[in-house]
mmCIF file of C-alpha atoms and ligand atoms in Angstrom:
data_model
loop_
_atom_site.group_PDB
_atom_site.id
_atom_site.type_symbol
_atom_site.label_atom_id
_atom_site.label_comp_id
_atom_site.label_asym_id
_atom_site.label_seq_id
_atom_site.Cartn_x
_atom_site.Cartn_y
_atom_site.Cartn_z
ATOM 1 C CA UNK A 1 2.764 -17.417 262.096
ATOM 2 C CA UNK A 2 2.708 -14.126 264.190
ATOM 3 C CA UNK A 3 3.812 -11.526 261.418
ATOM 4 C CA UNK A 4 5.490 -10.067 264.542
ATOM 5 C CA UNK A 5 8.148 -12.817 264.309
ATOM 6 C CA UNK A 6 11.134 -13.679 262.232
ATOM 7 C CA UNK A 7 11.626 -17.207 261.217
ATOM 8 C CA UNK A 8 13.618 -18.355 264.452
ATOM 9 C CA UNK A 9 10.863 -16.977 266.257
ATOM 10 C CA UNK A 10 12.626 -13.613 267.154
ATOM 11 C CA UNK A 11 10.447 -10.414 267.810
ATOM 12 C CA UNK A 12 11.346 -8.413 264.773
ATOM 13 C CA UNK A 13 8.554 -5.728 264.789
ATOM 14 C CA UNK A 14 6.474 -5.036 267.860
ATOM 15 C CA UNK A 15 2.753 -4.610 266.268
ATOM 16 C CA UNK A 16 0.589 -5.204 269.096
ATOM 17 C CA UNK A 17 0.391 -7.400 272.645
ATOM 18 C CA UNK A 18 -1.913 -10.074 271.447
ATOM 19 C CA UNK A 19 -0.274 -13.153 269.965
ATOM 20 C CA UNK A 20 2.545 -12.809 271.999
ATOM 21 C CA UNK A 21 3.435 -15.028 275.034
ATOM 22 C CA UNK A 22 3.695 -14.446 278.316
ATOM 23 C CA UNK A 23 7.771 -14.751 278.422
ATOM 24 C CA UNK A 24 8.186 -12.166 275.478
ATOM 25 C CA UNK A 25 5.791 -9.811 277.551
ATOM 26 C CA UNK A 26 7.928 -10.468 280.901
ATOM 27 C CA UNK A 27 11.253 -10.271 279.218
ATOM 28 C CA UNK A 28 10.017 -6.371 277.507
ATOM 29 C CA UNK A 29 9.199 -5.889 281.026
ATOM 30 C CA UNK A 30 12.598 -6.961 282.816
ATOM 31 C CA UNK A 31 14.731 -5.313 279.951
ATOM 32 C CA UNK A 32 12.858 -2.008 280.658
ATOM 33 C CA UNK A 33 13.445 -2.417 284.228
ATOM 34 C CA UNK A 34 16.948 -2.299 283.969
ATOM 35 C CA UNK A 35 16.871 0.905 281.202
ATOM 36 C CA UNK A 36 14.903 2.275 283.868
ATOM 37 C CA UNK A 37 18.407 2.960 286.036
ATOM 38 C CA UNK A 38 19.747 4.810 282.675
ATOM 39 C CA UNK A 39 17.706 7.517 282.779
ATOM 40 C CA UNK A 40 18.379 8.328 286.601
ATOM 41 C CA UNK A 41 22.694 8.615 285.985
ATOM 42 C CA UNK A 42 24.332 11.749 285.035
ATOM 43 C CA UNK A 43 25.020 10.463 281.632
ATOM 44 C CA UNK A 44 21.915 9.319 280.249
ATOM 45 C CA UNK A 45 23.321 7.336 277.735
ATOM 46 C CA UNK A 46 24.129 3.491 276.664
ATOM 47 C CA UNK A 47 25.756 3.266 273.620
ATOM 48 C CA UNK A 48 23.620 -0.435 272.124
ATOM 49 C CA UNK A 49 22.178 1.028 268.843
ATOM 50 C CA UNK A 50 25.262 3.466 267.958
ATOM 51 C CA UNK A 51 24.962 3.458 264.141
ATOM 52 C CA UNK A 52 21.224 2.968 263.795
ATOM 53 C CA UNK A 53 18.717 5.010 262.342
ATOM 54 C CA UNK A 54 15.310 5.101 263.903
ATOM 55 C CA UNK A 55 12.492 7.074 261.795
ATOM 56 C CA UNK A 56 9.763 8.562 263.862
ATOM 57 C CA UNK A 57 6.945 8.788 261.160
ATOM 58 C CA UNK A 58 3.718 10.348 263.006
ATOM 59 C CA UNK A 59 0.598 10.875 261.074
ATOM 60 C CA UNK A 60 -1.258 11.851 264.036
ATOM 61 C CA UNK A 61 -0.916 14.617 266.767
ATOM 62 C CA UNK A 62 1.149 13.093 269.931
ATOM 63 C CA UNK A 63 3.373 14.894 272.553
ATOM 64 C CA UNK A 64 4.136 11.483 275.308
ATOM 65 C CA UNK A 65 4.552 8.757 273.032
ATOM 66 C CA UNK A 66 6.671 10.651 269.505
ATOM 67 C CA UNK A 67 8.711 12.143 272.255
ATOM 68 C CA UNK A 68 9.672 9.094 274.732
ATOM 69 C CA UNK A 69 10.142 7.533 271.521
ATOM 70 C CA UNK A 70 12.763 10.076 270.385
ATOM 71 C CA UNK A 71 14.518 10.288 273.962
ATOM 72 C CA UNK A 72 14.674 6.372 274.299
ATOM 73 C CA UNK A 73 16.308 6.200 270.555
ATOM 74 C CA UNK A 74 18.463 9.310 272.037
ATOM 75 C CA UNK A 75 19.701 7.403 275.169
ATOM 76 C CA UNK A 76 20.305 3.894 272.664
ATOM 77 C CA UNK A 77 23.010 6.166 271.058
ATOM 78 C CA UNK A 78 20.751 6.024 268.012
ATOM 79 C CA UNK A 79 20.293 8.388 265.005
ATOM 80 C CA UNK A 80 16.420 9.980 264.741
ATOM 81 C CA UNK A 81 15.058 11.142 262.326
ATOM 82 C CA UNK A 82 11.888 13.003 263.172
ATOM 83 C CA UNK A 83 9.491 13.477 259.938
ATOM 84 C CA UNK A 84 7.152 16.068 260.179
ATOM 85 C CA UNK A 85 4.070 14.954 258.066
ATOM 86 C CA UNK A 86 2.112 18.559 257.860
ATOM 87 C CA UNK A 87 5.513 19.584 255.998
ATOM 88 C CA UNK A 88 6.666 16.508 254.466
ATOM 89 C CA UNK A 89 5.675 14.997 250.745
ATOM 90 C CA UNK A 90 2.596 13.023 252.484
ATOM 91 C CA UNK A 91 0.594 16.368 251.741
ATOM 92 C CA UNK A 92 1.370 16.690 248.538
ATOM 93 C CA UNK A 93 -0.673 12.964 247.899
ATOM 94 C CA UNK A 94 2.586 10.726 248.231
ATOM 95 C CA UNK A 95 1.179 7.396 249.316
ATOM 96 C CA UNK A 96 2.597 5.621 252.355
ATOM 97 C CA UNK A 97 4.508 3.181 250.312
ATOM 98 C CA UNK A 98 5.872 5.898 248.328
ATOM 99 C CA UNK A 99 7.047 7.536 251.543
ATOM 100 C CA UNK A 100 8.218 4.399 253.253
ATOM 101 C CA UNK A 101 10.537 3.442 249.422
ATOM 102 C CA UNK A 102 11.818 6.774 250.018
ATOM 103 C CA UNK A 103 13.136 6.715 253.771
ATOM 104 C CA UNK A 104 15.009 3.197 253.162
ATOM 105 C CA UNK A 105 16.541 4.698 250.461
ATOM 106 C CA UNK A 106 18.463 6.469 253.336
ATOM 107 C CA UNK A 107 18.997 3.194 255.227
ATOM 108 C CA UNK A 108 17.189 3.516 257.877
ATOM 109 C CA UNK A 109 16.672 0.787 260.398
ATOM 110 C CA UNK A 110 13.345 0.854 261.964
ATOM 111 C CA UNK A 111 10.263 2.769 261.802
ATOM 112 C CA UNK A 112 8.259 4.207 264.633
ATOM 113 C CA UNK A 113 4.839 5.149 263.522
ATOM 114 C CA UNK A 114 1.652 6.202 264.285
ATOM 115 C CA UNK A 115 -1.318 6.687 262.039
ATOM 116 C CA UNK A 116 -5.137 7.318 261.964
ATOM 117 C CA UNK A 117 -5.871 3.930 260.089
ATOM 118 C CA UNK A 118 -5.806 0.445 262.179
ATOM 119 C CA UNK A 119 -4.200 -1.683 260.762
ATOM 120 C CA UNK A 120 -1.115 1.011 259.009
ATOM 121 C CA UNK A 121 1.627 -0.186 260.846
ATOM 122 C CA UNK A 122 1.172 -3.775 260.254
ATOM 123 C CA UNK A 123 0.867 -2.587 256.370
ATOM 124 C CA UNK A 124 4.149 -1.289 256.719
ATOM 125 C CA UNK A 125 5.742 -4.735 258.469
ATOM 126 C CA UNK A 126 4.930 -6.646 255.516
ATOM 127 C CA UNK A 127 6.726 -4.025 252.888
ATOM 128 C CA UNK A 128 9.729 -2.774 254.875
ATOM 129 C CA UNK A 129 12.872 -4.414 253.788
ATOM 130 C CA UNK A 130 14.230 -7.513 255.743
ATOM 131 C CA UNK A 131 16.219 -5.987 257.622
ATOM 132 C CA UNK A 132 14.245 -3.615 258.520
ATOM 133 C CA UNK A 133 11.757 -3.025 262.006
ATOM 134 C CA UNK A 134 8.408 -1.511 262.606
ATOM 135 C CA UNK A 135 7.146 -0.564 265.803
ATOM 136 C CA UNK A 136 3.355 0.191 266.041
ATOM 137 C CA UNK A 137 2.819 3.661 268.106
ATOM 138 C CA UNK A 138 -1.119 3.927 267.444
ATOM 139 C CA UNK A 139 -2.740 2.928 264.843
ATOM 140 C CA UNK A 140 -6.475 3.947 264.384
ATOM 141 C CA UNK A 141 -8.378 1.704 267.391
ATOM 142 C CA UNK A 142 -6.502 -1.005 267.089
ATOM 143 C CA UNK A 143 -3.746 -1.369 268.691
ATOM 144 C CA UNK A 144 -1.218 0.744 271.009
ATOM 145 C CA UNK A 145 1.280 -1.564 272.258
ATOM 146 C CA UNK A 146 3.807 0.104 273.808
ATOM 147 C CA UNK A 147 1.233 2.138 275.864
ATOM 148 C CA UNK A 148 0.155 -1.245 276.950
ATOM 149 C CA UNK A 149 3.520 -2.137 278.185
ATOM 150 C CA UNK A 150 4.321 0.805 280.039
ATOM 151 C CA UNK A 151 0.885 0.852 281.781
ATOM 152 C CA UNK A 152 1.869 -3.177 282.735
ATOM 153 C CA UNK A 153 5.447 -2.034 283.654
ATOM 154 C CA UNK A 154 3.832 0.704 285.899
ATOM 155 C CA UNK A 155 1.084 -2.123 287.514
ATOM 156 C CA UNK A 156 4.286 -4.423 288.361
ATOM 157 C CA UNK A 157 5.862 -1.596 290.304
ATOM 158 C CA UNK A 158 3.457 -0.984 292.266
ATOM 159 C CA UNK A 159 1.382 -4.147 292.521
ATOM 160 C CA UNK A 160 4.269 -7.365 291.339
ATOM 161 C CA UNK A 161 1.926 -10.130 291.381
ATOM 162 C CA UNK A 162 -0.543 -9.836 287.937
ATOM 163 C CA UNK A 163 -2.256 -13.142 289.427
ATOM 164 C CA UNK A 164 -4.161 -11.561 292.121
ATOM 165 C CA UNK A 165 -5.222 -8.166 290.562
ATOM 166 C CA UNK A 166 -8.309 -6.578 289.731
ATOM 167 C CA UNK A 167 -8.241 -4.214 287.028
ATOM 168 C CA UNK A 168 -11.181 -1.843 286.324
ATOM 169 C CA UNK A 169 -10.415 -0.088 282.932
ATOM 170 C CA UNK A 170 -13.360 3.212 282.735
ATOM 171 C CA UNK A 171 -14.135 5.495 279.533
ATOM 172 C CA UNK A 172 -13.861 4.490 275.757
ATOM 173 C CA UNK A 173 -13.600 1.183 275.552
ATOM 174 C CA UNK A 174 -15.243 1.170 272.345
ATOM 175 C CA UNK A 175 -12.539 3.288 270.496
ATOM 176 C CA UNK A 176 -10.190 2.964 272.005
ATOM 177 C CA UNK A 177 -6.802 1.204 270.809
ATOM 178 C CA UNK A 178 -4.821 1.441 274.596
ATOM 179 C CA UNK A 179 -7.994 -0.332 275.784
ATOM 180 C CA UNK A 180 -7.548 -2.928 273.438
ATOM 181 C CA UNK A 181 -3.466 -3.649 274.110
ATOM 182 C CA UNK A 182 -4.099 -2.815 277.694
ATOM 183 C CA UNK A 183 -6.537 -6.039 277.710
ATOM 184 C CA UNK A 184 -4.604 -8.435 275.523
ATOM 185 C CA UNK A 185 -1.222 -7.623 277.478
ATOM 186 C CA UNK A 186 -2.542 -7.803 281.257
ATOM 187 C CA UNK A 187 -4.523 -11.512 280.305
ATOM 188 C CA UNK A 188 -0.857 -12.713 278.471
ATOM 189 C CA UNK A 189 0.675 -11.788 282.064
ATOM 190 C CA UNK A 190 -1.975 -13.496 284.171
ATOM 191 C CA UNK A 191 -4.079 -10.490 285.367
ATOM 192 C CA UNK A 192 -7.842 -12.649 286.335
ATOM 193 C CA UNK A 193 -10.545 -10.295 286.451
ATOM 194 C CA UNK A 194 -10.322 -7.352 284.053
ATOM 195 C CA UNK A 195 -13.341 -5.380 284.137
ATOM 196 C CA UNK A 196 -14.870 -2.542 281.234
ATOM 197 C CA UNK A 197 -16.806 0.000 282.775
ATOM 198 C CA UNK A 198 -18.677 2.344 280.186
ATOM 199 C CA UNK A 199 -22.008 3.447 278.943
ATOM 200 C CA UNK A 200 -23.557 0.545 276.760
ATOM 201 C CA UNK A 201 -22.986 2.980 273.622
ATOM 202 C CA UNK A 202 -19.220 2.839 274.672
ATOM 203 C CA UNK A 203 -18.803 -0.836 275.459
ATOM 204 C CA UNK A 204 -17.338 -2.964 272.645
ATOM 205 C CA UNK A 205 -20.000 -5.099 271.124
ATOM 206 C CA UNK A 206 -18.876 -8.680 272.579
ATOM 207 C CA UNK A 207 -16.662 -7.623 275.883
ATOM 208 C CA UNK A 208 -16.863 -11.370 277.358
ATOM 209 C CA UNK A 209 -15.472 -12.407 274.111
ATOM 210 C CA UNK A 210 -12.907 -10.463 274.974
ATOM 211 C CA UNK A 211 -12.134 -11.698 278.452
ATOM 212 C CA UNK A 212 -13.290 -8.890 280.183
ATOM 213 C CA UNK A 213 -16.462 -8.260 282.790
ATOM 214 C CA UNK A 214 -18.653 -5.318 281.277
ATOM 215 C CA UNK A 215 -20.070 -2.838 283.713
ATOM 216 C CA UNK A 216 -22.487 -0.169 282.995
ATOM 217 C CA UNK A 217 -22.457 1.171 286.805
ATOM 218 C CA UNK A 218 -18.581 2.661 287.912
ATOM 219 C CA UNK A 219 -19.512 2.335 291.376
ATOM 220 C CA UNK A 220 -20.100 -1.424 291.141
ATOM 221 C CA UNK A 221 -17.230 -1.463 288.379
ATOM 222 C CA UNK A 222 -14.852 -0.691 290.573
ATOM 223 C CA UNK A 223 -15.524 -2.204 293.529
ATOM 224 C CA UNK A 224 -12.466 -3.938 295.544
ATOM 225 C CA UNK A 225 -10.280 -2.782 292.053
ATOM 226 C CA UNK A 226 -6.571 -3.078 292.760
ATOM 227 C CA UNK A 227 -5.859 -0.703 289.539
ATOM 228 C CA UNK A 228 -8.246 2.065 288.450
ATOM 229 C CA UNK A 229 -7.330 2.868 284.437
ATOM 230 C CA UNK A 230 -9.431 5.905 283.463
ATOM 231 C CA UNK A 231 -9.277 6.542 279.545
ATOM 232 C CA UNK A 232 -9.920 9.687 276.928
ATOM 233 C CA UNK A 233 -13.492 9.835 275.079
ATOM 234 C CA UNK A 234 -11.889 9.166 271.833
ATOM 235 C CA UNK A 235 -14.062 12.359 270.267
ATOM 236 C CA UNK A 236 -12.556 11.746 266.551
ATOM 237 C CA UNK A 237 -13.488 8.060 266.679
ATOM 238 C CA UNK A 238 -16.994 8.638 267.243
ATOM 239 C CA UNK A 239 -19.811 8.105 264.769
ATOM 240 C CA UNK A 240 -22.591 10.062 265.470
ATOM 241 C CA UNK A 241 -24.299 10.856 269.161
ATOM 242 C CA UNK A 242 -22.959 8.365 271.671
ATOM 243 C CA UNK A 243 -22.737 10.499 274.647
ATOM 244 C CA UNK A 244 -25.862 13.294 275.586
ATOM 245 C CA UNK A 245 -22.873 15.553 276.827
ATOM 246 C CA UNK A 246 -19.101 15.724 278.233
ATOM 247 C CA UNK A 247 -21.024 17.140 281.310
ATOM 248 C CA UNK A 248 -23.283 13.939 281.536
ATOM 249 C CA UNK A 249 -20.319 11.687 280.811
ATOM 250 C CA UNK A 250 -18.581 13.362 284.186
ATOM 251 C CA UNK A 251 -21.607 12.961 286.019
ATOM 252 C CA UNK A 252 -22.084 9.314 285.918
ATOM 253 C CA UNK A 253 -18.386 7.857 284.780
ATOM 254 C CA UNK A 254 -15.952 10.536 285.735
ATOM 255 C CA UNK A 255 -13.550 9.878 288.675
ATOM 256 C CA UNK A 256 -13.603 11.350 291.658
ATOM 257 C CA UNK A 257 -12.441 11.263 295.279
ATOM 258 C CA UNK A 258 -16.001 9.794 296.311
ATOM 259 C CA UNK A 259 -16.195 6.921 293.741
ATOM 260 C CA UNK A 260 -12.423 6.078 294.149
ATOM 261 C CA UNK A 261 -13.520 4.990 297.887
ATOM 262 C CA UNK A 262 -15.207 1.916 296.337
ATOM 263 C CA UNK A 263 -11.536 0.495 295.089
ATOM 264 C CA UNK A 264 -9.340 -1.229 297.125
ATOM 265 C CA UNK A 265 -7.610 1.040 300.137
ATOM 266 C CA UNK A 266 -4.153 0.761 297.894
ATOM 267 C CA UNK A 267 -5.068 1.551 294.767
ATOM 268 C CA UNK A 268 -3.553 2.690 292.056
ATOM 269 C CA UNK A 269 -4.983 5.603 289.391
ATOM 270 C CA UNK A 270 -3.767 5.101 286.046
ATOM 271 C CA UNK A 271 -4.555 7.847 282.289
ATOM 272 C CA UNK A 272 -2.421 7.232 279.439
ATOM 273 C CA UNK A 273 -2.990 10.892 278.281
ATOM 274 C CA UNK A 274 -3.948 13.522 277.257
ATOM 275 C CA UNK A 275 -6.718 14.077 280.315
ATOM 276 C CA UNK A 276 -9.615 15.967 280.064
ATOM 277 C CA UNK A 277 -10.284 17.095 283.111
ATOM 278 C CA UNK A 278 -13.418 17.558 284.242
ATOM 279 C CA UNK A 279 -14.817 14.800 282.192
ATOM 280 C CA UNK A 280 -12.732 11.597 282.661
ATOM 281 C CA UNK A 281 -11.957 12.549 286.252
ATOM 282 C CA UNK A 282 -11.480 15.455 288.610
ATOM 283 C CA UNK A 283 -8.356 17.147 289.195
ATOM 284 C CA UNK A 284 -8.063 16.189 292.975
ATOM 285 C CA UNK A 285 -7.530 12.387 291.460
ATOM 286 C CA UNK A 286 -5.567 13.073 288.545
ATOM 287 C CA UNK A 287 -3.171 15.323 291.097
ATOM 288 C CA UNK A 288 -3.905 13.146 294.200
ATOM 289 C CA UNK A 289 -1.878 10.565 295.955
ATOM 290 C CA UNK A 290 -3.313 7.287 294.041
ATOM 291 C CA UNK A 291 -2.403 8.698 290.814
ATOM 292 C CA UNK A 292 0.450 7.383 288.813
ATOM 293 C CA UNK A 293 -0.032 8.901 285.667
ATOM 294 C CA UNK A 294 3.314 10.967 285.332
ATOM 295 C CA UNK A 295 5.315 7.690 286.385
ATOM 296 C CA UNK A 296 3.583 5.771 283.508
ATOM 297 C CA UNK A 297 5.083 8.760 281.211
ATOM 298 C CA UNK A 298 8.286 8.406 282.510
ATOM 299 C CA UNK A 299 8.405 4.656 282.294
ATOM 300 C CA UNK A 300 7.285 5.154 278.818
ATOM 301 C CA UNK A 301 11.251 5.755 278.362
ATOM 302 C CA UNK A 302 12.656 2.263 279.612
ATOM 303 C CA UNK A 303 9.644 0.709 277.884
ATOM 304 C CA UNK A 304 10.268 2.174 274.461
ATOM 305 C CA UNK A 305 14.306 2.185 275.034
ATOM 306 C CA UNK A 306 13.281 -1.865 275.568
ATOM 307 C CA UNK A 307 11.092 -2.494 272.251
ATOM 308 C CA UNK A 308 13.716 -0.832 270.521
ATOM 309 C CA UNK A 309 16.799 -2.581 271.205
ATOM 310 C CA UNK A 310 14.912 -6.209 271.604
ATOM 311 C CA UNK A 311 13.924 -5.602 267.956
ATOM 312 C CA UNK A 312 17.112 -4.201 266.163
ATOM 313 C CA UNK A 313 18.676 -7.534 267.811
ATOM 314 C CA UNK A 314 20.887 -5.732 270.334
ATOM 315 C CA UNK A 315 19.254 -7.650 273.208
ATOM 316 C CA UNK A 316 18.282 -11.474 273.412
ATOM 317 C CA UNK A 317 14.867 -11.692 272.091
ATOM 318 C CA UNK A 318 13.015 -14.525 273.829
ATOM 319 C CA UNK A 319 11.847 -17.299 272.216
ATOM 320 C CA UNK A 320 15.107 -17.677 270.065
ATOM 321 C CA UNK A 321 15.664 -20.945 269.318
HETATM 322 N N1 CP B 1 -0.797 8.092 275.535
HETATM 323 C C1 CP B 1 -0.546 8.635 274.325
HETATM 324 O O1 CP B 1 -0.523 7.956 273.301
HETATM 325 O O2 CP B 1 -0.341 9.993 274.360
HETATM 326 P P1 CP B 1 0.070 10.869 273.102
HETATM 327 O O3 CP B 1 -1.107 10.892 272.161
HETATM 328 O O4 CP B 1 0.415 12.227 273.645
HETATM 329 O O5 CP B 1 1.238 10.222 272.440
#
């Protein structure tokens, strides 16, 4: 049973893309489309979790995904509760059980969270009270799942039909957890040929396993791509010397004008953030006409405003029976 689910087979916490079907995907994907409107009225505001708490517990530095999280609780009508970890009990040695005993002692509803070990937020799923939701917003390299969804939300904008795409995903694939929701999310919605494009140190160990196409050359990786993801060298995930230098890294992966030529005439440029540019790709991309990157923030808002009120029950979750 995906621990994701309640007993009636409703999404109760949202832990990660893979394991979940196609419709549950589609239907996060159509909710956030209409939240989308919400933020462009006067009165950003719907009033569908008035009453709730949300708890944004963030282990980890973050400035797009703690704060879409807070504005999309914000525009639910929600109460948020933002715990700041460098000041909170956590450094004293409370554990994260401890912590998490503590904050439902205040009856909260759900927690958002985001911490350095994989595998945290799934930890916290199996001990939060019943009634209770968790909502996974990094953990470690495993998974980042709402990052996924707003990066598929941002694809379906601009390219609606997942069947016929070609996605080239660049950088740290080996550490990298948006990598890892990015590829389990865009083969649930029907995406054929997802390709990795990295230096073999960077590639995960078994990519095919995975259901994507390795390539070690970006020229050849991205080819005819219909979506161009570029990702952050995930510098506090890395064991030892995988790279010679940042500058080295730029000279052979990074994206710029000249390589973006090789992808299809309409494509789209995609960074979940933070960039580093200079080393995943030049300026002139990141700034130019192909890039999308500030929508995907932006949409990060309907996505998260979606996850939230699909798992506190407010909205039909599909695949109740
Ligand atoms: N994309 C992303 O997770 O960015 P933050 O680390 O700023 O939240």
């Amino acid at each position: 049973m995906n621990p994701q689910l309640d007993a009636d087979g409703r999404l109760r916490h949202f832990l990660d893309t893979e394991g979940l079907s196609r419709e549950t995907l589609t239907h996060i994907l159509d909710t956030a489309e209409s939240f989308a409107e919400v933020s462009e009225h006067a009165v950003k505001k719907v009033p569908l979790l008035r009453g709730k708490t949300i708890v944004n517990l963030f282990f980890e530095a973050s400035t797009r995904t703690r704060t879409t999280f807070e504005l999309a609780a914000k525009r639910l009508s929600a109460d948020v509760l933002n715990i700041n970890i460098s000041t909170s009990a956590a450094v004293k040695g409370e554990s994260l059980l401890d912590t998490l005993r503590n904050l439902e002692a205040m009856h909260c509803d759900m927690f958002v969270v985001r911490h350095a070990d994989s595998g945290a937020a799934h930890f916290m799923a199996r001990h939060v009270q019943p009634h209770i939701s968790v909502v996974n917003a990094g953990d470690g390299r495993h998974a980042h799942p709402t990052q996924a969804m707003l990066d598929a939300f941002t694809i379906r904008r601009h390219k609606p039909d997942f069947e016929n795409l070609t996605v080239a995903i660049i950088g740290d694939i080996l550490h990298s957890r948006v990598a890892r929701s990015q590829i389990a999310a865009l083969r649930i919605l029907g995406v054929p040929e997802i390709r990795v494009v990295a230096p073999r140190t960077l590639l995960p160990a078994k990519p095919r396993a995975l259901g994507v196409v390795p390539f070690t050359d970006l020229v050849e990786g991205v080819h005819g791509a219909d979506v161009v993801i570029t990702l952050r060298l995930q510098k506090e995930r890395m064991r030892g010397a995988l790279l010679p230098s940042e500058h080295e890294f730029f000279q052979l992966y990074g994206l710029t004008e000249e390589r973006l030529r090789e992808a299809s005439p309409d494509a789209i440029v995609m960074h979940p953030g933070p960039i580093n540019r200079g080393v995943e790709m030049d300026s002139r991309v990141a700034d130019g006409p192909r890039s999308v990157i500030l929508q995907q923030v932006s949409h990060g808002i309907a996505i998260r405003m979606a996850v939230m009120s699909i798992t506190l029950g407010a909205i039909r979750s599909e695949g109740t029976t």
